[in-house]
Amino acid sequence: MCDCNKTHPSPHMSVLLDGLPTNWGRWGAEDEVGALNFLTPAEVMRGVASVRSGKIFTLQVQMGHPKGDPVWPGRHPAQRFNIMDKGHFLCGDGPEFPGGHEYADDVMFLYLQGSTQYDALGHVWYGDQIWNGYDARSTSGALKKASVLPLAERGVVGRGVLIDIARHRGKAVLEKGETFNHLDLEAVAKAQGIEILPHDILLVRTGWIGSFYDRDPAEFYNDFREPGLTFSRELVEWFHEREIANLVTDTIANEVTSDPETGVVVPLHCALMRNLGIAFTEIAALDALAEDCAADGQWTFLYTAAPLKVVGGSGAPVNPVVIK
Ligand code: UVW
């Protein structure tokens, strides 16, 4: 970065990422699941082998939480409405069935990225091409290529590793815009007594999403800058060499909102998801899992998840299950 005190325009994503590795074509011209291909039956069994006690953790945040749902600015939290309940029957508006049963029904309006969710590999792109080189025009109307559906049909099972950056830094939650990189991930792994291995499902805790429920929403969204991983060429190469299958974080966008060096917004969506095909799981609730890992010293486990099967979806809600 230049230190001449002048404001420079941010480079285009293609300039920033020029020459960095991609996995396009690695699993064939028709691939739509990217790095989930690393999760072979042998990798599933490696995850199973990390189960020790049978403790279970679910990683989805609540939808329709009384304090609100954290979402990327511009999206809206899920809205749920009853369309049938006891009130309808009390008013004589409920249907009558032989046997006399009554019931409650409801409907929800939600952004598919408005809860804990998997991004489709075609969710974000630059330069008119999405994952694997598909034409970005294939996203028009609905994602015809690299939608969330193939991820959902496949499911995600493997060894998960939790890297607790916040705890390592002695904080309940990282600051707005606070960054870390692959060297920090390695250092925290070492301090936790584990190694991040090829084909792992990498979970990274910042404390950010958990803090949402204790903060004034205006303060949370003001000058919106999430903490997170920050772009560097070395970091992208590290993810490529480690062959990370899935990145899961307790932030809305899995990376610091904009690269502090260049101002480019979410470059890792492009470098890791669009180019390397790494599945992104966002808005995960990691606090209870982290608390337990810190207590028993077991930071690796079986991770399982499958987003909803939304045809053409650019993402879909998910409730991942971790078994320790
Ligand atoms: C954006 O679309 C910017 O983020 P997300 O992947 O969190 O939906």
Short mmCIF file of C-alpha atoms and ligand atoms in Angstrom, two decimals:
data_model
loop_
_atom_site.label_atom_id
_atom_site.label_comp_id
_atom_site.label_asym_id
_atom_site.label_seq_id
_atom_site.Cartn_x
_atom_site.Cartn_y
_atom_site.Cartn_z
CA MET A 1 0.00 0.00 0.00
CA CYS A 2 1.23 3.47 -0.83
CA ASP A 3 1.79 5.95 2.04
CA CYS A 4 1.37 9.18 0.05
CA ASN A 5 -1.91 10.06 1.85
CA LYS A 6 -3.89 10.22 -1.41
CA THR A 7 -7.02 8.19 -1.92
CA HIS A 8 -6.53 5.63 -4.67
CA PRO A 9 -9.35 3.73 -6.33
CA SER A 10 -9.63 0.09 -5.33
CA PRO A 11 -8.27 -2.33 -7.92
CA HIS A 12 -10.74 -4.50 -9.79
CA MET A 13 -11.09 -7.99 -8.29
CA SER A 14 -9.48 -9.50 -11.38
CA VAL A 15 -6.36 -7.39 -10.82
CA LEU A 16 -6.20 -8.30 -7.14
CA LEU A 17 -6.57 -12.02 -7.81
CA ASP A 18 -4.59 -12.25 -11.05
CA GLY A 19 -2.25 -15.25 -11.08
CA LEU A 20 -3.67 -16.89 -7.95
CA PRO A 21 -4.64 -20.58 -8.07
CA THR A 22 -8.08 -21.78 -9.11
CA ASN A 23 -9.66 -25.24 -9.01
CA TRP A 24 -11.69 -24.70 -12.16
CA GLY A 25 -11.83 -27.91 -14.17
CA ARG A 26 -10.16 -29.96 -11.40
CA TRP A 27 -13.30 -32.05 -10.91
CA GLY A 28 -14.54 -31.83 -14.48
CA ALA A 29 -16.31 -29.28 -16.62
CA GLU A 30 -19.71 -30.05 -15.06
CA ASP A 31 -18.70 -29.77 -11.39
CA GLU A 32 -20.96 -27.75 -9.09
CA VAL A 33 -19.73 -28.71 -5.61
CA GLY A 34 -16.07 -27.71 -5.75
CA ALA A 35 -13.95 -28.47 -2.71
CA LEU A 36 -16.65 -30.72 -1.24
CA ASN A 37 -15.12 -33.25 -3.65
CA PHE A 38 -12.30 -33.54 -1.10
CA LEU A 39 -14.78 -35.08 1.35
CA THR A 40 -14.49 -38.68 0.21
CA PRO A 41 -15.75 -41.66 2.26
CA ALA A 42 -12.24 -41.89 3.76
CA GLU A 43 -12.56 -38.27 4.93
CA VAL A 44 -15.99 -39.04 6.42
CA MET A 45 -14.37 -41.86 8.40
CA ARG A 46 -11.57 -39.52 9.52
CA GLY A 47 -14.31 -37.28 10.91
CA VAL A 48 -16.06 -40.23 12.54
CA ALA A 49 -12.74 -41.24 14.14
CA SER A 50 -12.59 -37.90 15.94
CA VAL A 51 -15.82 -38.62 17.88
CA ARG A 52 -15.05 -39.38 21.54
CA SER A 53 -17.99 -38.69 23.82
CA GLY A 54 -21.12 -38.40 21.67
CA LYS A 55 -21.78 -34.79 22.71
CA ILE A 56 -23.87 -32.94 20.12
CA PHE A 57 -23.85 -29.24 19.15
CA THR A 58 -26.13 -27.56 16.63
CA LEU A 59 -24.67 -24.52 14.91
CA GLN A 60 -27.64 -22.64 13.45
CA VAL A 61 -28.69 -19.34 14.99
CA GLN A 62 -32.36 -19.07 15.86
CA MET A 63 -34.63 -17.78 13.08
CA GLY A 64 -36.90 -15.07 14.40
CA HIS A 65 -34.94 -14.53 17.61
CA PRO A 66 -36.75 -12.05 19.91
CA LYS A 67 -33.71 -9.73 19.70
CA GLY A 68 -33.61 -9.90 15.91
CA ASP A 69 -31.55 -11.89 13.40
CA PRO A 70 -28.14 -10.68 12.22
CA VAL A 71 -28.09 -10.13 8.43
CA TRP A 72 -25.90 -8.44 5.84
CA PRO A 73 -27.05 -4.79 5.54
CA GLY A 74 -29.81 -4.52 2.94
CA ARG A 75 -31.27 -7.91 3.75
CA HIS A 76 -34.08 -8.38 6.23
CA PRO A 77 -34.47 -10.87 9.06
CA ALA A 78 -36.86 -13.75 8.54
CA GLN A 79 -40.53 -13.00 9.21
CA ARG A 80 -42.84 -15.77 10.38
CA PHE A 81 -46.62 -15.48 10.44
CA ASN A 82 -49.23 -17.85 11.83
CA ILE A 83 -51.91 -18.59 9.29
CA MET A 84 -53.79 -21.05 11.48
CA ASP A 85 -53.89 -21.54 15.25
CA LYS A 86 -56.34 -22.00 18.14
CA GLY A 87 -57.63 -18.48 17.60
CA HIS A 88 -59.06 -19.48 14.21
CA PHE A 89 -60.90 -22.40 15.76
CA LEU A 90 -62.20 -20.23 18.62
CA CYS A 91 -63.62 -17.82 16.02
CA GLY A 92 -65.16 -20.63 14.01
CA ASP A 93 -62.69 -20.06 11.13
CA GLY A 94 -60.84 -23.35 11.50
CA PRO A 95 -61.67 -26.28 9.21
CA GLU A 96 -63.62 -29.14 10.72
CA PHE A 97 -62.32 -32.65 10.28
CA PRO A 98 -63.82 -35.99 11.18
CA GLY A 99 -62.36 -36.80 14.60
CA GLY A 100 -62.12 -33.11 15.47
CA HIS A 101 -58.36 -32.47 15.35
CA GLU A 102 -57.16 -28.86 15.18
CA TYR A 103 -53.74 -27.56 14.11
CA ALA A 104 -51.36 -24.63 13.76
CA ASP A 105 -49.74 -23.63 10.46
CA ASP A 106 -47.38 -20.81 9.62
CA VAL A 107 -45.51 -19.24 6.74
CA MET A 108 -42.10 -17.58 6.59
CA PHE A 109 -40.59 -14.91 4.38
CA LEU A 110 -36.82 -15.16 4.47
CA TYR A 111 -33.66 -14.22 2.66
CA LEU A 112 -31.89 -17.48 1.91
CA GLN A 113 -28.72 -15.85 3.26
CA GLY A 114 -30.66 -14.50 6.25
CA SER A 115 -29.73 -17.21 8.76
CA THR A 116 -26.93 -19.71 9.22
CA GLN A 117 -26.49 -20.73 5.62
CA TYR A 118 -24.46 -22.30 2.84
CA ASP A 119 -23.62 -20.01 -0.02
CA ALA A 120 -24.02 -21.62 -3.42
CA LEU A 121 -20.70 -21.62 -5.29
CA GLY A 122 -22.39 -19.36 -7.83
CA HIS A 123 -23.44 -16.82 -5.20
CA VAL A 124 -20.64 -14.30 -5.84
CA TRP A 125 -18.54 -13.68 -8.94
CA TYR A 126 -16.55 -11.16 -10.93
CA GLY A 127 -15.61 -10.91 -14.58
CA ASP A 128 -18.82 -12.51 -15.90
CA GLN A 129 -17.90 -16.02 -14.78
CA ILE A 130 -18.97 -17.94 -11.69
CA TRP A 131 -17.44 -21.08 -10.16
CA ASN A 132 -15.81 -23.46 -12.65
CA GLY A 133 -16.05 -20.89 -15.43
CA TYR A 134 -19.81 -21.01 -15.91
CA ASP A 135 -21.27 -17.93 -17.54
CA ALA A 136 -22.58 -15.47 -14.95
CA ARG A 137 -25.70 -15.05 -17.11
CA SER A 138 -26.66 -18.54 -15.90
CA THR A 139 -27.60 -16.83 -12.61
CA SER A 140 -30.43 -14.85 -14.23
CA GLY A 141 -33.81 -15.66 -12.70
CA ALA A 142 -32.37 -18.57 -10.72
CA LEU A 143 -28.94 -20.21 -10.58
CA LYS A 144 -28.90 -22.76 -13.37
CA LYS A 145 -25.31 -23.71 -12.50
CA ALA A 146 -23.54 -24.00 -9.13
CA SER A 147 -26.70 -23.31 -7.15
CA VAL A 148 -27.06 -24.49 -3.58
CA LEU A 149 -28.94 -27.59 -4.74
CA PRO A 150 -25.88 -29.73 -5.63
CA LEU A 151 -24.35 -28.90 -2.22
CA ALA A 152 -27.62 -29.88 -0.58
CA GLU A 153 -27.95 -33.11 -2.55
CA ARG A 154 -24.38 -34.09 -1.64
CA GLY A 155 -24.33 -33.14 2.07
CA VAL A 156 -21.22 -32.17 3.99
CA VAL A 157 -19.53 -34.60 6.38
CA GLY A 158 -15.93 -34.62 7.51
CA ARG A 159 -13.48 -33.72 10.25
CA GLY A 160 -14.14 -30.29 11.68
CA VAL A 161 -11.53 -28.20 13.48
CA LEU A 162 -12.43 -25.16 15.54
CA ILE A 163 -9.96 -22.28 15.71
CA ASP A 164 -10.98 -19.89 18.47
CA ILE A 165 -9.30 -16.61 17.54
CA ALA A 166 -11.28 -14.56 20.06
CA ARG A 167 -10.41 -16.78 23.01
CA HIS A 168 -6.76 -16.91 21.94
CA ARG A 169 -6.67 -13.10 21.91
CA GLY A 170 -8.27 -12.98 25.36
CA LYS A 171 -11.44 -11.31 24.03
CA ALA A 172 -15.12 -12.16 24.19
CA VAL A 173 -15.44 -10.76 20.67
CA LEU A 174 -13.06 -9.31 18.12
CA GLU A 175 -13.27 -5.59 17.37
CA LYS A 176 -15.04 -4.20 14.32
CA GLY A 177 -12.75 -4.70 11.35
CA GLU A 178 -10.18 -6.71 13.36
CA THR A 179 -8.29 -9.05 11.08
CA PHE A 180 -6.36 -12.28 11.17
CA ASN A 181 -4.73 -14.47 8.56
CA HIS A 182 -3.58 -18.02 7.87
CA LEU A 183 -0.52 -17.58 10.10
CA ASP A 184 -2.84 -16.67 12.98
CA LEU A 185 -4.95 -19.75 12.23
CA GLU A 186 -1.82 -21.90 12.42
CA ALA A 187 -0.62 -20.20 15.61
CA VAL A 188 -3.97 -20.64 17.36
CA ALA A 189 -4.17 -24.26 16.20
CA LYS A 190 -0.74 -24.86 17.71
CA ALA A 191 -1.76 -23.18 20.98
CA GLN A 192 -4.88 -25.40 21.04
CA GLY A 193 -2.66 -28.48 20.48
CA ILE A 194 -4.04 -29.38 17.05
CA GLU A 195 -3.04 -29.15 13.41
CA ILE A 196 -5.19 -27.99 10.51
CA LEU A 197 -4.94 -30.92 8.10
CA PRO A 198 -5.75 -31.27 4.40
CA HIS A 199 -9.48 -31.64 3.68
CA ASP A 200 -10.54 -30.35 7.09
CA ILE A 201 -13.74 -28.38 7.56
CA LEU A 202 -12.39 -25.21 9.11
CA LEU A 203 -14.50 -23.45 11.75
CA VAL A 204 -13.27 -20.06 12.94
CA ARG A 205 -14.70 -18.23 15.94
CA THR A 206 -14.57 -14.47 16.38
CA GLY A 207 -17.40 -14.07 18.92
CA TRP A 208 -19.10 -11.66 16.47
CA ILE A 209 -22.47 -13.33 15.87
CA GLY A 210 -22.88 -14.25 19.53
CA SER A 211 -22.28 -10.62 20.47
CA PHE A 212 -25.16 -9.47 18.22
CA TYR A 213 -27.73 -10.52 20.83
CA ASP A 214 -26.06 -8.38 23.53
CA ARG A 215 -25.55 -5.26 21.43
CA ASP A 216 -27.65 -2.35 20.33
CA PRO A 217 -28.49 -3.20 16.69
CA ALA A 218 -27.72 0.39 15.66
CA GLU A 219 -24.22 0.03 17.07
CA PHE A 220 -23.79 -3.44 15.49
CA TYR A 221 -24.68 -2.19 12.01
CA ASN A 222 -23.19 1.32 12.28
CA ASP A 223 -20.09 1.62 10.09
CA PHE A 224 -20.57 -2.07 9.27
CA ARG A 225 -17.18 -3.74 9.41
CA GLU A 226 -17.11 -7.33 10.55
CA PRO A 227 -13.92 -8.84 11.90
CA GLY A 228 -12.46 -11.69 9.91
CA LEU A 229 -9.89 -13.25 7.67
CA THR A 230 -8.10 -10.77 5.50
CA PHE A 231 -6.92 -11.23 1.93
CA SER A 232 -3.32 -11.86 0.96
CA ARG A 233 -1.90 -13.90 -1.87
CA GLU A 234 -0.18 -16.12 0.70
CA LEU A 235 -3.48 -16.76 2.48
CA VAL A 236 -5.18 -17.85 -0.74
CA GLU A 237 -2.25 -20.14 -1.52
CA TRP A 238 -2.46 -21.59 2.00
CA PHE A 239 -6.15 -22.46 1.54
CA HIS A 240 -5.32 -23.98 -1.84
CA GLU A 241 -2.43 -26.09 -0.53
CA ARG A 242 -4.37 -27.20 2.58
CA GLU A 243 -7.29 -28.18 0.33
CA ILE A 244 -9.78 -26.85 2.88
CA ALA A 245 -13.23 -28.19 1.96
CA ASN A 246 -15.50 -25.82 3.83
CA LEU A 247 -15.00 -22.55 5.76
CA VAL A 248 -17.45 -21.95 8.60
CA THR A 249 -17.43 -18.77 10.67
CA ASP A 250 -19.54 -16.88 13.19
CA THR A 251 -19.69 -13.80 10.99
CA ILE A 252 -22.12 -12.81 8.27
CA ALA A 253 -19.57 -12.86 5.46
CA ASN A 254 -16.73 -15.21 6.54
CA GLU A 255 -14.10 -12.47 6.03
CA VAL A 256 -13.33 -8.92 7.07
CA THR A 257 -15.90 -6.79 5.25
CA SER A 258 -13.42 -4.93 3.09
CA ASP A 259 -9.73 -5.52 2.59
CA PRO A 260 -7.93 -2.90 4.70
CA GLU A 261 -5.12 -2.61 2.13
CA THR A 262 -7.20 -1.99 -0.99
CA GLY A 263 -10.78 -1.34 0.12
CA VAL A 264 -11.99 -4.22 -2.06
CA VAL A 265 -15.17 -5.71 -0.58
CA VAL A 266 -15.23 -9.48 0.18
CA PRO A 267 -12.25 -10.53 -1.98
CA LEU A 268 -12.17 -13.95 -0.29
CA HIS A 269 -15.63 -14.76 -1.58
CA CYS A 270 -14.02 -14.49 -5.00
CA ALA A 271 -10.61 -16.01 -4.26
CA LEU A 272 -11.78 -18.92 -2.10
CA MET A 273 -15.37 -19.61 -3.15
CA ARG A 274 -15.55 -18.58 -6.82
CA ASN A 275 -12.00 -19.63 -7.70
CA LEU A 276 -11.13 -22.50 -5.34
CA GLY A 277 -14.68 -23.80 -4.86
CA ILE A 278 -14.48 -23.77 -1.05
CA ALA A 279 -17.96 -24.01 0.49
CA PHE A 280 -18.86 -21.06 2.72
CA THR A 281 -21.02 -21.48 5.81
CA GLU A 282 -21.87 -18.17 7.44
CA ILE A 283 -23.60 -16.85 10.57
CA ALA A 284 -22.75 -20.01 12.52
CA ALA A 285 -23.33 -20.13 16.26
CA LEU A 286 -19.98 -21.27 17.62
CA ASP A 287 -19.95 -20.00 21.21
CA ALA A 288 -21.36 -23.08 22.98
CA LEU A 289 -19.16 -25.41 20.95
CA ALA A 290 -16.09 -23.27 21.71
CA GLU A 291 -16.91 -23.18 25.40
CA ASP A 292 -17.04 -26.96 25.47
CA CYS A 293 -13.85 -27.37 23.41
CA ALA A 294 -12.01 -25.03 25.77
CA ALA A 295 -13.28 -27.05 28.73
CA ASP A 296 -12.33 -30.50 27.46
CA GLY A 297 -9.44 -29.58 25.17
CA GLN A 298 -11.00 -31.39 22.18
CA TRP A 299 -11.02 -29.01 19.21
CA THR A 300 -11.67 -31.60 16.48
CA PHE A 301 -14.93 -33.45 15.80
CA LEU A 302 -17.33 -34.86 13.26
CA TYR A 303 -19.04 -32.05 11.33
CA THR A 304 -22.22 -32.77 9.40
CA ALA A 305 -24.51 -30.44 7.48
CA ALA A 306 -26.85 -30.24 4.52
CA PRO A 307 -28.45 -26.97 3.41
CA LEU A 308 -32.09 -27.01 2.31
CA LYS A 309 -32.67 -28.28 -1.23
CA VAL A 310 -33.66 -25.01 -2.85
CA VAL A 311 -33.78 -25.40 -6.63
CA GLY A 312 -31.82 -22.54 -8.21
CA GLY A 313 -31.00 -21.01 -4.81
CA SER A 314 -27.98 -18.80 -4.29
CA GLY A 315 -27.80 -20.17 -0.77
CA ALA A 316 -29.95 -21.95 1.78
CA PRO A 317 -30.38 -22.12 5.54
CA VAL A 318 -28.71 -24.94 7.41
CA ASN A 319 -28.46 -26.29 10.93
CA PRO A 320 -25.07 -28.03 11.04
CA VAL A 321 -24.61 -30.74 13.66
CA VAL A 322 -21.26 -31.34 15.34
CA ILE A 323 -20.59 -34.55 17.24
CA LYS A 324 -17.62 -34.65 19.62
C1 UVW B 1 -22.47 -11.30 0.53
O1 UVW B 1 -23.23 -11.66 -0.31
C2 UVW B 1 -21.70 -10.06 0.39
O2 UVW B 1 -22.23 -11.98 1.62
P1 UVW B 1 -22.78 -13.38 2.06
O3 UVW B 1 -21.94 -14.39 1.41
O4 UVW B 1 -22.59 -13.27 3.50
O5 UVW B 1 -24.19 -13.55 1.69
#
